[in-house]
Structures are given as structure tokens and as C-alpha cells.
Amino acid sequence: MKKAIAIIGLTAAIAANSQAAAVTVTLACGAVGQELELCKAGADRWAKKTGNSVKIFESPNLTNDRLGLYQQQLAAKSSDIDVYQLDVVWPGLLSQHFVDLKTKVPAAEVNAHFKGIVAANTVNGKLVALPWFTDAGLLYYRTDLLTKYGYKTAPKTWAELATMAKKIQTGEQKANKSFAGFVWQGKNYEGLTCDALEWVVSFGGGTIVDDKGNITINNAKAAAALDAAASWVKNISPAGVTTYGEEEARGIFQSGNAAFMRNWPYAWALGQGDDSKVKGKIGVAPLPSGGARNAATLGGWQLGVSTYSKNQAAAISLVRYLAGPDEQKIRAVEGAYNPTIQTLYKDPAVLKANPFFGSLLSVFTSAVARPSGPTKGKYNQVSQAFSTAVSDVLNGKSKGTAAVAKLSTDLARIKGRGW
Amino acid sequence: MTTNATPKLDAPIRRRGIEAARAQQALWLLLPTLIAIALVAGYPLYRTIFFSLFEASLTTPDERTFLGIGNFWFTTAEGVQLGFLQDPKWWEAVKNTMLFTVVSVFLETVFGMIIALVVNTAFPGRAFLRTAMLVPWAIPTVVSAQMWGYMYNDSFGLIGRGLLGGQALLANTDSAIWALIAVDVWKTTSFMALLILAGLQSLPTDMYEAADMDGATKWTQFWRMTLPLLRPALLVALVFRSLDALRVFDVMYVMLGPVNAGTTSMTGYARLQLIDNSLLGMGSAVSVAIFLIIMVIVVLYVTAFRVKFD
């Protein structure tokens, strides 16, 4: 009996000891494109370095689905996931569930990242998460087809894009019935909010809700932007574009069935892959202007440590490693994920893999933020009301002017007594 | 499942003492089940009704304020309507769910009946066919919905491009509902057929032999004998399918995405409020409303058709 107790005690001591030395950290990664492979590889490098191990939690593809899942985990104060991958519009919504990294990460390390993105991750002075990669909408085009139809440069305005897309589409459809001029994210979800914000801002129609929290969407320029987009559907874009997310659009472009595509930078590396039918034929340009400016919606993902994590020290170490310059460089070279660390935009290896990073730096640094800051916890409702209004215009259920007027009323209702 | 041919038990000699003891024993045997039901069904239901009376966020359920019926119906002093019953989207969801239920259950019953009658007759390969027809039912809905989503795609889908020449059925919620009904009918007809087949097999064969002798046509036999005798089994199947159809969620969610699913199914609307908008109180209120709607429909069904579940 005594012997048994001693053995149990000994094994328990060994187990406790080894646990203190090496822990398992669970990391929630996205799985759009090659996100998952890169995430796993990065986590493995950290694990090898520190002797800990990482368990990967695969998240759903659509950002709306991801948020729902995370909210349930966090509301239940679950310690299952230690490190979360957060969308740039979430910090305001989820801040109370995350460790303040300001006190845990040296200031110099934080300040290496773009100021705007650090600001987006700071809620009431608390640094909710470290920037991991940034995103902005880009226009992808087929260099070979532009040459074939006598164009020298990418379109500068939406009207130009429509003309070019129409010409190329008409020509290509003679041989390939499935060919489309322009594909983008038209499904009613967060992705449509990003696309539509780009149109509205590029026409000079404001950002739905301004920095002070006033609802500004009910204006003629915003209405014109939505009407312009509606005129693309079934004309230069397939009828089903209103059911596409990022991956559907990429699938069509990458199989050689579209002349233009609006997508995030991640589509670059995949389009240059060996299984891509358009390898070596892709050009990247800023999104066209609607008369006011070129506008790209700011996207991007951050890494935050859950306050309910049982291995906070290890989790913070993992976040610092993944968001650090070495890992961001690997991700930029292998997956075309935009670094959030300024100096990497001068790195020759990064620029060789992504020639457009240098020339389009201004697109990334001047990207337009969605109104998640001023609308705080109600951002999702705002975004949903906006994407639904846009969706109605795209599907011909209403016209731009009526849609923005109704949207303005809906937003007032959501705002209620305040954001 | 009920049948009209329950064998009559020979009435045994009973004494009160034994019966009372048995009843008590039965109660004890049922107790674990009752406790389990209270825990896994009763408690969540209580919490849902509880939260439906509060304004609360999904991420911070502990910080809540009492609203009463405000989640259902509330107009502010400025005339802003905040209750979900005042939201046209909710009523659109109700309309679409009802349409989905009525049409899909009707088609599934008709097709299910035809299939059941076919596989009830003797022919070579019958056993194989009975198993094979269950395949659509066996595939998880999420998988089959995704599969159909690809088939409906207008640029590479078998149906969207191949049959309809580039139409996007799912783009518009008005046409999408018919596409969704088609998926549900494809998936659940076999289940309906199986339920009806079970009913058919309990019918006595000598009755049909007698009918043949008397010269009744197959048509008359179906309308005068099969259908009336099948009625109890058919009604139970109908109740099951109607309830499933009213609670439909996954087909809409997978094929239309979270936001559009919110206007095509009641459960989609509930999820949108509860999860996407993190309105715990509002979402719970919607769930309570769905619970009440389904309960009323069940009661109507059971009383109007005198369905017996024994």
C-alpha cells in the first residue's frame, strides 16, 4: 500500500514537473486559401524552438461564422482556445475577453507595426491583440487578355473597368461560355460590406457611419455607387456573383474564367501556384476610382490571448513569435500575406515574391477602415444592415436612392439611444 | 408506430396489489429518464424563456437588464420599433418557412407514397433498392447542402450552368426557396417512403387476395383499402416531417449564408439575432416564439387528425 502511494506520488510529481516545462497551447487559425498550412508551419517552428506543443483549432471560412463560434467560447469562459485569430473589426466587440498585451510585450516590438493597425487593436488604452497580417482590397487582372484586347494599363475608373470587362468578356465568351468579365464578393455577408464600402468611398459617399458616430450613408454619391455596382451584375459579372465569397471568386479567376477580380492579397501567391491556370498572367492594381479616389477596405487579422487561457505565458510567447518579423517574412514570401511590420516592405525577398507590395504600399497604408470603431458592439448589426441594403440593390429589389434612405432608417433603429 | 392489428391480450387475473406495485416499479424505472429530460431539455428551455425577458449580450450574459416583453414588442418614445415582431424580416422568415414546410412535406408525402408502393411489391433486387434509396437521407445535411450549392452554381454547376444555362437560383431569396425545397425533397423523400413502407407491410395480405377475388381494381384497392388503413402511419410520418421542416436550418445556412438564411427560415433568423448580432435576449425571444409556433401546430395536428402515437 505504502509502495503504491509512493509510486502514485512519484508519477504525479513527474507529470506536474513536465507540465510546467512544456505546455500545449491551442491556436485558432483560419483556413482560407493556404492560411491553415502556413499557420501550422509557423506554430511548429515556435514549438520546436520552445519545446512546447501547439494544437491547431480549425476555424470556419466565413468570418461571420468564426465570430459566432468565438463568442460562444468566450462567453462560456472556456479555456479550450488560448490564442485567437481576430478580425480587425472585432477588438471593440471582444476586448474584455483578452489579455492586455501592452504590459506584456515591449513597446519597441509593438511600435514596429503600422500605427493605424495598432490603433485599431487598442480599445480604451488596452492592446487587445498583436497585428499579424494586414489586408486591403486589390484589383487582379489578366495581363495576357488586356494585351490581347489592346489595353496597356489596368483600368483607373469603374466605368473604364466596365468597358474593358465587357469587351474582353464578349470576345472570350465565343470560345468559353463560362467566361466572366469581373468577379467579386457579392454574397450577403461581411465580405460584401468590404466590397461595397470600397465603391461608396471611391464615389465620395462617406463611410456609412462617420468617426463621430453620425449616420452618413443617405447621400446621392453612395446611391450612385450602389447603382453602378448593380449594373455590373449579369452584365460584366455572372448572375451568381451575388452568391460568391472570396474563395468562389478566386476559383473562377484562377481557373482562367475571369478577366478581373476584386480580392485580398492572399490570392496572389495561390494564383502563381503550379496548379493555377493563370500562373504568370496576373497583374495587380489599386481598385478603380468612382470619381473621388481609389479606395481599399482595410482588413487583416490579429492574434490575441484569451484571459481564460491556462497557459498565458506560453500563449503570449507564441503570439509574439508569430507576429514577429521572421514569421511575417516567411508568410509574406510563401503566402503573400501582407506584413504589418513596416521594414519588411523593403525586404528584397518579400518584394521578389510579391512585386506589387512595394508599388502598392500606399494602398495598404491608406486603406479605409470599416466603421467598427464608432459603432462598437453594434458593428455587426450595422454591417449586416449595410450588406443587406447593398444586396437588395444588386438583386434589383430596390434602387440606390431608396436603398440608402431605408438603410439610414434601419441604422437609426440599430443605433437606438447610442452606439 | 400504431397499427390497427394490435393483438388482443388475454385478460389475466389481476389483483390491485400487484398492479399498484407494478405502477410504482415503473415510476422508479422512469425516474432516471425524467431527470435526464429535465436536465437536457427542461433547463435550456427555462434559460431561453428567462433570457427572452432581458436585454443581454452573448459575450456578457451576466450584465443584463430586464425588458419584460420588450424583445417581442417595443416602440420607443421616438416611434422606433425595436421588438422582433415589428421586424418585417421576421415575418418574411415565417412566410418562407411555412411555404417551405407545406410544399416540401406535400411533395415528400406524394413521392414517398409512390416509392413505398413500388418497393412493397415483390421484384428481384428489392432488398438492394430499399437500402440504396436511403442514401440521400444518410448523407449529413451540411454535406448534401454544400453539394447542391455547387450544383446550383451558375458558372460551373451541373444545374446552374448545365440545365439552366447560367441562372443563379440562390442569388435571389424568392427563387432560392424553391431551390431549397428541391434539395429537401431529394433528401427526405426516402425517409418518408421508409415510414410509409413500414405502414404498408403491416397491412394484411389476405385482404387484398379477397379484394382480387371480388374483382376490385388495383386503383379501387388503393383508395378504399390501402389509404384508409395507412392513415395512422401516414399521419405520424406527416407530423414528424412537418416538425422537421418547421425547424429547418442547415440547408438554408449552408446554401445562402448567415444573413440571407435569416429571411428564409425562422431558426436562421433566431441564429442571426443570437449569434451574429450577439443579442442574447432578442435571440431567446425569437426561439421562444418558434417553440410556441411549433407547439401550436402540433396540437392542431394531433387534435384535428386524432393522431395516436402509441
PDB file of C-alpha atoms in Angstrom, chain A residues 197-386:
ATOM      1  CA  LEU A 197     -17.549  50.229 -48.757  1.00  0.00           C
ATOM      2  CA  GLU A 198     -14.845  50.478 -51.436  1.00  0.00           C
ATOM      3  CA  TRP A 199     -17.395  51.523 -54.061  1.00  0.00           C
ATOM      4  CA  VAL A 200     -19.081  54.042 -51.780  1.00  0.00           C
ATOM      5  CA  VAL A 201     -15.820  55.640 -50.614  1.00  0.00           C
ATOM      6  CA  SER A 202     -14.434  55.731 -54.154  1.00  0.00           C
ATOM      7  CA  PHE A 203     -17.526  57.675 -55.247  1.00  0.00           C
ATOM      8  CA  GLY A 204     -17.097  60.058 -52.305  1.00  0.00           C
ATOM      9  CA  GLY A 205     -20.099  58.726 -50.421  1.00  0.00           C
ATOM     10  CA  GLY A 206     -18.520  58.508 -46.965  1.00  0.00           C
ATOM     11  CA  THR A 207     -18.013  55.541 -44.663  1.00  0.00           C
ATOM     12  CA  ILE A 208     -21.633  54.622 -43.677  1.00  0.00           C
ATOM     13  CA  VAL A 209     -21.121  55.972 -40.154  1.00  0.00           C
ATOM     14  CA  ASP A 210     -18.514  58.693 -39.574  1.00  0.00           C
ATOM     15  CA  ASP A 211     -15.914  58.863 -36.803  1.00  0.00           C
ATOM     16  CA  LYS A 212     -18.284  60.773 -34.513  1.00  0.00           C
ATOM     17  CA  GLY A 213     -20.973  58.128 -34.883  1.00  0.00           C
ATOM     18  CA  ASN A 214     -23.276  60.068 -37.227  1.00  0.00           C
ATOM     19  CA  ILE A 215     -25.064  58.062 -39.911  1.00  0.00           C
ATOM     20  CA  THR A 216     -23.881  59.468 -43.241  1.00  0.00           C
ATOM     21  CA  ILE A 217     -24.899  56.820 -45.765  1.00  0.00           C
ATOM     22  CA  ASN A 218     -28.034  58.577 -47.074  1.00  0.00           C
ATOM     23  CA  ASN A 219     -26.397  60.613 -49.858  1.00  0.00           C
ATOM     24  CA  ALA A 220     -26.534  60.779 -53.641  1.00  0.00           C
ATOM     25  CA  LYS A 221     -22.943  59.636 -54.182  1.00  0.00           C
ATOM     26  CA  ALA A 222     -23.408  56.479 -52.135  1.00  0.00           C
ATOM     27  CA  ALA A 223     -26.610  55.753 -54.058  1.00  0.00           C
ATOM     28  CA  ALA A 224     -24.790  56.236 -57.368  1.00  0.00           C
ATOM     29  CA  ALA A 225     -22.032  53.848 -56.245  1.00  0.00           C
ATOM     30  CA  LEU A 226     -24.549  51.105 -55.473  1.00  0.00           C
ATOM     31  CA  ASP A 227     -26.396  51.639 -58.760  1.00  0.00           C
ATOM     32  CA  ALA A 228     -23.108  51.371 -60.633  1.00  0.00           C
ATOM     33  CA  ALA A 229     -22.345  48.058 -58.954  1.00  0.00           C
ATOM     34  CA  ALA A 230     -25.835  46.767 -59.690  1.00  0.00           C
ATOM     35  CA  SER A 231     -25.271  47.494 -63.378  1.00  0.00           C
ATOM     36  CA  TRP A 232     -22.336  45.024 -63.376  1.00  0.00           C
ATOM     37  CA  VAL A 233     -24.457  42.051 -62.298  1.00  0.00           C
ATOM     38  CA  LYS A 234     -25.471  39.902 -65.303  1.00  0.00           C
ATOM     39  CA  ASN A 235     -23.609  42.384 -67.494  1.00  0.00           C
ATOM     40  CA  ILE A 236     -19.897  42.006 -66.783  1.00  0.00           C
ATOM     41  CA  SER A 237     -20.308  39.779 -63.719  1.00  0.00           C
ATOM     42  CA  PRO A 238     -22.115  36.425 -63.661  1.00  0.00           C
ATOM     43  CA  ALA A 239     -25.658  36.367 -62.242  1.00  0.00           C
ATOM     44  CA  GLY A 240     -24.349  34.227 -59.409  1.00  0.00           C
ATOM     45  CA  VAL A 241     -21.837  36.815 -58.248  1.00  0.00           C
ATOM     46  CA  THR A 242     -24.332  37.650 -55.509  1.00  0.00           C
ATOM     47  CA  THR A 243     -23.650  34.190 -54.055  1.00  0.00           C
ATOM     48  CA  TYR A 244     -19.842  34.410 -54.124  1.00  0.00           C
ATOM     49  CA  GLY A 245     -17.436  34.800 -51.229  1.00  0.00           C
ATOM     50  CA  GLU A 246     -13.646  35.190 -51.550  1.00  0.00           C
ATOM     51  CA  GLU A 247     -12.981  31.585 -52.471  1.00  0.00           C
ATOM     52  CA  GLU A 248     -15.722  31.325 -55.114  1.00  0.00           C
ATOM     53  CA  ALA A 249     -14.385  34.420 -56.868  1.00  0.00           C
ATOM     54  CA  ARG A 250     -10.815  33.110 -56.668  1.00  0.00           C
ATOM     55  CA  GLY A 251     -11.896  29.733 -58.016  1.00  0.00           C
ATOM     56  CA  ILE A 252     -13.317  31.348 -61.139  1.00  0.00           C
ATOM     57  CA  PHE A 253     -10.397  33.705 -61.694  1.00  0.00           C
ATOM     58  CA  GLN A 254      -7.758  31.077 -61.021  1.00  0.00           C
ATOM     59  CA  SER A 255      -9.333  28.598 -63.429  1.00  0.00           C
ATOM     60  CA  GLY A 256      -8.961  31.217 -66.145  1.00  0.00           C
ATOM     61  CA  ASN A 257     -12.623  32.148 -66.335  1.00  0.00           C
ATOM     62  CA  ALA A 258     -12.494  35.841 -65.470  1.00  0.00           C
ATOM     63  CA  ALA A 259     -10.676  38.941 -66.703  1.00  0.00           C
ATOM     64  CA  PHE A 260     -10.823  40.956 -63.465  1.00  0.00           C
ATOM     65  CA  MET A 261     -11.221  40.039 -59.822  1.00  0.00           C
ATOM     66  CA  ARG A 262     -11.520  42.003 -56.591  1.00  0.00           C
ATOM     67  CA  ASN A 263      -9.848  40.100 -53.774  1.00  0.00           C
ATOM     68  CA  TRP A 264      -7.405  40.293 -50.863  1.00  0.00           C
ATOM     69  CA  PRO A 265      -3.615  39.923 -51.305  1.00  0.00           C
ATOM     70  CA  TYR A 266      -3.670  36.214 -50.354  1.00  0.00           C
ATOM     71  CA  ALA A 267      -4.986  35.399 -53.843  1.00  0.00           C
ATOM     72  CA  TRP A 268      -1.643  36.405 -55.383  1.00  0.00           C
ATOM     73  CA  ALA A 269       0.506  33.520 -54.133  1.00  0.00           C
ATOM     74  CA  LEU A 270      -2.178  30.967 -54.954  1.00  0.00           C
ATOM     75  CA  GLY A 271      -2.625  32.393 -58.439  1.00  0.00           C
ATOM     76  CA  GLN A 272       1.122  31.924 -59.006  1.00  0.00           C
ATOM     77  CA  GLY A 273       0.970  28.311 -57.812  1.00  0.00           C
ATOM     78  CA  ASP A 274       1.705  25.418 -60.171  1.00  0.00           C
ATOM     79  CA  ASP A 275      -1.921  24.282 -60.239  1.00  0.00           C
ATOM     80  CA  SER A 276      -3.098  27.715 -61.295  1.00  0.00           C
ATOM     81  CA  LYS A 277      -4.173  28.139 -64.913  1.00  0.00           C
ATOM     82  CA  VAL A 278      -3.309  31.824 -64.844  1.00  0.00           C
ATOM     83  CA  LYS A 279       0.218  31.497 -63.423  1.00  0.00           C
ATOM     84  CA  GLY A 280       2.410  34.301 -64.714  1.00  0.00           C
ATOM     85  CA  LYS A 281      -0.525  36.100 -66.313  1.00  0.00           C
ATOM     86  CA  ILE A 282      -1.751  38.061 -63.297  1.00  0.00           C
ATOM     87  CA  GLY A 283      -1.395  41.779 -62.743  1.00  0.00           C
ATOM     88  CA  VAL A 284      -2.347  43.637 -59.552  1.00  0.00           C
ATOM     89  CA  ALA A 285      -3.522  47.246 -59.367  1.00  0.00           C
ATOM     90  CA  PRO A 286      -5.317  49.540 -56.938  1.00  0.00           C
ATOM     91  CA  LEU A 287      -9.100  49.287 -57.158  1.00  0.00           C
ATOM     92  CA  PRO A 288     -10.577  51.818 -59.620  1.00  0.00           C
ATOM     93  CA  SER A 289     -11.888  55.197 -58.573  1.00  0.00           C
ATOM     94  CA  GLY A 290     -15.525  56.244 -58.757  1.00  0.00           C
ATOM     95  CA  GLY A 291     -14.563  59.867 -59.208  1.00  0.00           C
ATOM     96  CA  ALA A 292     -13.420  60.735 -55.703  1.00  0.00           C
ATOM     97  CA  ARG A 293     -10.442  58.429 -55.029  1.00  0.00           C
ATOM     98  CA  ASN A 294      -9.128  54.880 -55.145  1.00  0.00           C
ATOM     99  CA  ALA A 295     -10.359  53.111 -52.067  1.00  0.00           C
ATOM    100  CA  ALA A 296      -9.479  49.780 -50.494  1.00  0.00           C
ATOM    101  CA  THR A 297     -11.118  48.427 -47.377  1.00  0.00           C
ATOM    102  CA  LEU A 298      -8.757  47.709 -44.509  1.00  0.00           C
ATOM    103  CA  GLY A 299      -8.825  44.104 -43.493  1.00  0.00           C
ATOM    104  CA  GLY A 300      -6.398  41.991 -41.619  1.00  0.00           C
ATOM    105  CA  TRP A 301      -6.033  39.622 -38.742  1.00  0.00           C
ATOM    106  CA  GLN A 302      -4.534  39.883 -35.283  1.00  0.00           C
ATOM    107  CA  LEU A 303      -3.555  37.449 -32.595  1.00  0.00           C
ATOM    108  CA  GLY A 304      -4.937  37.821 -29.098  1.00  0.00           C
ATOM    109  CA  VAL A 305      -4.522  35.795 -25.916  1.00  0.00           C
ATOM    110  CA  SER A 306      -7.674  34.766 -24.092  1.00  0.00           C
ATOM    111  CA  THR A 307      -7.888  35.822 -20.447  1.00  0.00           C
ATOM    112  CA  TYR A 308      -9.333  32.371 -19.739  1.00  0.00           C
ATOM    113  CA  SER A 309      -6.181  30.664 -21.043  1.00  0.00           C
ATOM    114  CA  LYS A 310      -4.441  28.450 -18.507  1.00  0.00           C
ATOM    115  CA  ASN A 311      -1.074  28.873 -20.238  1.00  0.00           C
ATOM    116  CA  GLN A 312      -0.932  32.619 -20.693  1.00  0.00           C
ATOM    117  CA  ALA A 313       2.851  32.959 -20.603  1.00  0.00           C
ATOM    118  CA  ALA A 314       3.344  30.384 -23.345  1.00  0.00           C
ATOM    119  CA  ALA A 315       0.428  31.788 -25.321  1.00  0.00           C
ATOM    120  CA  ILE A 316       1.916  35.292 -25.230  1.00  0.00           C
ATOM    121  CA  SER A 317       5.266  33.888 -26.336  1.00  0.00           C
ATOM    122  CA  LEU A 318       3.538  32.181 -29.291  1.00  0.00           C
ATOM    123  CA  VAL A 319       1.759  35.387 -30.276  1.00  0.00           C
ATOM    124  CA  ARG A 320       4.978  37.406 -30.106  1.00  0.00           C
ATOM    125  CA  TYR A 321       6.747  34.834 -32.244  1.00  0.00           C
ATOM    126  CA  LEU A 322       4.024  34.582 -34.894  1.00  0.00           C
ATOM    127  CA  ALA A 323       3.571  38.360 -35.124  1.00  0.00           C
ATOM    128  CA  GLY A 324       7.336  38.896 -35.154  1.00  0.00           C
ATOM    129  CA  PRO A 325       9.390  39.907 -38.216  1.00  0.00           C
ATOM    130  CA  ASP A 326      10.835  36.438 -39.039  1.00  0.00           C
ATOM    131  CA  GLU A 327       7.478  34.737 -39.207  1.00  0.00           C
ATOM    132  CA  GLN A 328       5.769  37.626 -41.014  1.00  0.00           C
ATOM    133  CA  LYS A 329       8.531  37.482 -43.623  1.00  0.00           C
ATOM    134  CA  ILE A 330       8.014  33.756 -44.232  1.00  0.00           C
ATOM    135  CA  ARG A 331       4.270  34.286 -44.547  1.00  0.00           C
ATOM    136  CA  ALA A 332       4.763  37.179 -46.959  1.00  0.00           C
ATOM    137  CA  VAL A 333       7.111  35.172 -49.187  1.00  0.00           C
ATOM    138  CA  GLU A 334       5.156  31.924 -49.137  1.00  0.00           C
ATOM    139  CA  GLY A 335       1.583  33.128 -48.918  1.00  0.00           C
ATOM    140  CA  ALA A 336       1.583  36.800 -49.977  1.00  0.00           C
ATOM    141  CA  TYR A 337       0.232  37.778 -46.569  1.00  0.00           C
ATOM    142  CA  ASN A 338       0.920  41.475 -46.078  1.00  0.00           C
ATOM    143  CA  PRO A 339       3.262  42.144 -43.172  1.00  0.00           C
ATOM    144  CA  THR A 340       2.199  44.664 -40.559  1.00  0.00           C
ATOM    145  CA  ILE A 341       5.843  45.496 -39.861  1.00  0.00           C
ATOM    146  CA  GLN A 342       6.924  48.472 -41.931  1.00  0.00           C
ATOM    147  CA  THR A 343      10.552  47.479 -42.531  1.00  0.00           C
ATOM    148  CA  LEU A 344       9.532  44.241 -44.267  1.00  0.00           C
ATOM    149  CA  TYR A 345       8.218  46.255 -47.223  1.00  0.00           C
ATOM    150  CA  LYS A 346      11.852  46.995 -48.077  1.00  0.00           C
ATOM    151  CA  ASP A 347      12.981  43.397 -47.725  1.00  0.00           C
ATOM    152  CA  PRO A 348      14.266  42.089 -51.093  1.00  0.00           C
ATOM    153  CA  ALA A 349      12.980  38.538 -50.557  1.00  0.00           C
ATOM    154  CA  VAL A 350       9.483  39.842 -49.769  1.00  0.00           C
ATOM    155  CA  LEU A 351       9.473  42.144 -52.801  1.00  0.00           C
ATOM    156  CA  LYS A 352      10.750  39.415 -55.091  1.00  0.00           C
ATOM    157  CA  ALA A 353       7.851  37.132 -54.136  1.00  0.00           C
ATOM    158  CA  ASN A 354       5.301  39.964 -54.234  1.00  0.00           C
ATOM    159  CA  PRO A 355       6.406  42.577 -56.771  1.00  0.00           C
ATOM    160  CA  PHE A 356       3.275  44.640 -56.153  1.00  0.00           C
ATOM    161  CA  PHE A 357       3.898  45.130 -52.405  1.00  0.00           C
ATOM    162  CA  GLY A 358       6.324  47.992 -52.988  1.00  0.00           C
ATOM    163  CA  SER A 359       4.359  49.858 -55.636  1.00  0.00           C
ATOM    164  CA  LEU A 360       1.032  49.388 -53.853  1.00  0.00           C
ATOM    165  CA  LEU A 361       2.299  50.295 -50.399  1.00  0.00           C
ATOM    166  CA  SER A 362       0.078  53.377 -50.394  1.00  0.00           C
ATOM    167  CA  VAL A 363      -2.987  51.176 -50.969  1.00  0.00           C
ATOM    168  CA  PHE A 364      -2.196  49.281 -47.780  1.00  0.00           C
ATOM    169  CA  THR A 365      -1.277  52.291 -45.672  1.00  0.00           C
ATOM    170  CA  SER A 366      -4.255  54.420 -46.746  1.00  0.00           C
ATOM    171  CA  ALA A 367      -6.868  51.652 -46.607  1.00  0.00           C
ATOM    172  CA  VAL A 368     -10.338  52.689 -45.397  1.00  0.00           C
ATOM    173  CA  ALA A 369     -11.468  51.263 -42.065  1.00  0.00           C
ATOM    174  CA  ARG A 370     -14.960  49.901 -41.658  1.00  0.00           C
ATOM    175  CA  PRO A 371     -16.972  51.819 -39.029  1.00  0.00           C
ATOM    176  CA  SER A 372     -16.299  49.267 -36.305  1.00  0.00           C
ATOM    177  CA  GLY A 373     -14.664  51.864 -34.051  1.00  0.00           C
ATOM    178  CA  PRO A 374     -17.572  54.325 -33.743  1.00  0.00           C
ATOM    179  CA  THR A 375     -20.319  51.645 -33.762  1.00  0.00           C
ATOM    180  CA  LYS A 376     -18.548  49.431 -31.175  1.00  0.00           C
ATOM    181  CA  GLY A 377     -20.582  46.400 -30.077  1.00  0.00           C
ATOM    182  CA  LYS A 378     -23.284  47.093 -32.654  1.00  0.00           C
ATOM    183  CA  TYR A 379     -20.869  46.953 -35.605  1.00  0.00           C
ATOM    184  CA  ASN A 380     -22.126  43.574 -36.772  1.00  0.00           C
ATOM    185  CA  GLN A 381     -25.689  44.790 -36.951  1.00  0.00           C
ATOM    186  CA  VAL A 382     -24.563  47.873 -38.868  1.00  0.00           C
ATOM    187  CA  SER A 383     -22.535  45.788 -41.289  1.00  0.00           C
ATOM    188  CA  GLN A 384     -25.411  43.374 -41.760  1.00  0.00           C
ATOM    189  CA  ALA A 385     -27.924  46.156 -42.431  1.00  0.00           C
ATOM    190  CA  PHE A 386     -25.490  47.672 -44.932  1.00  0.00           C
TER     191      PHE A 386
END
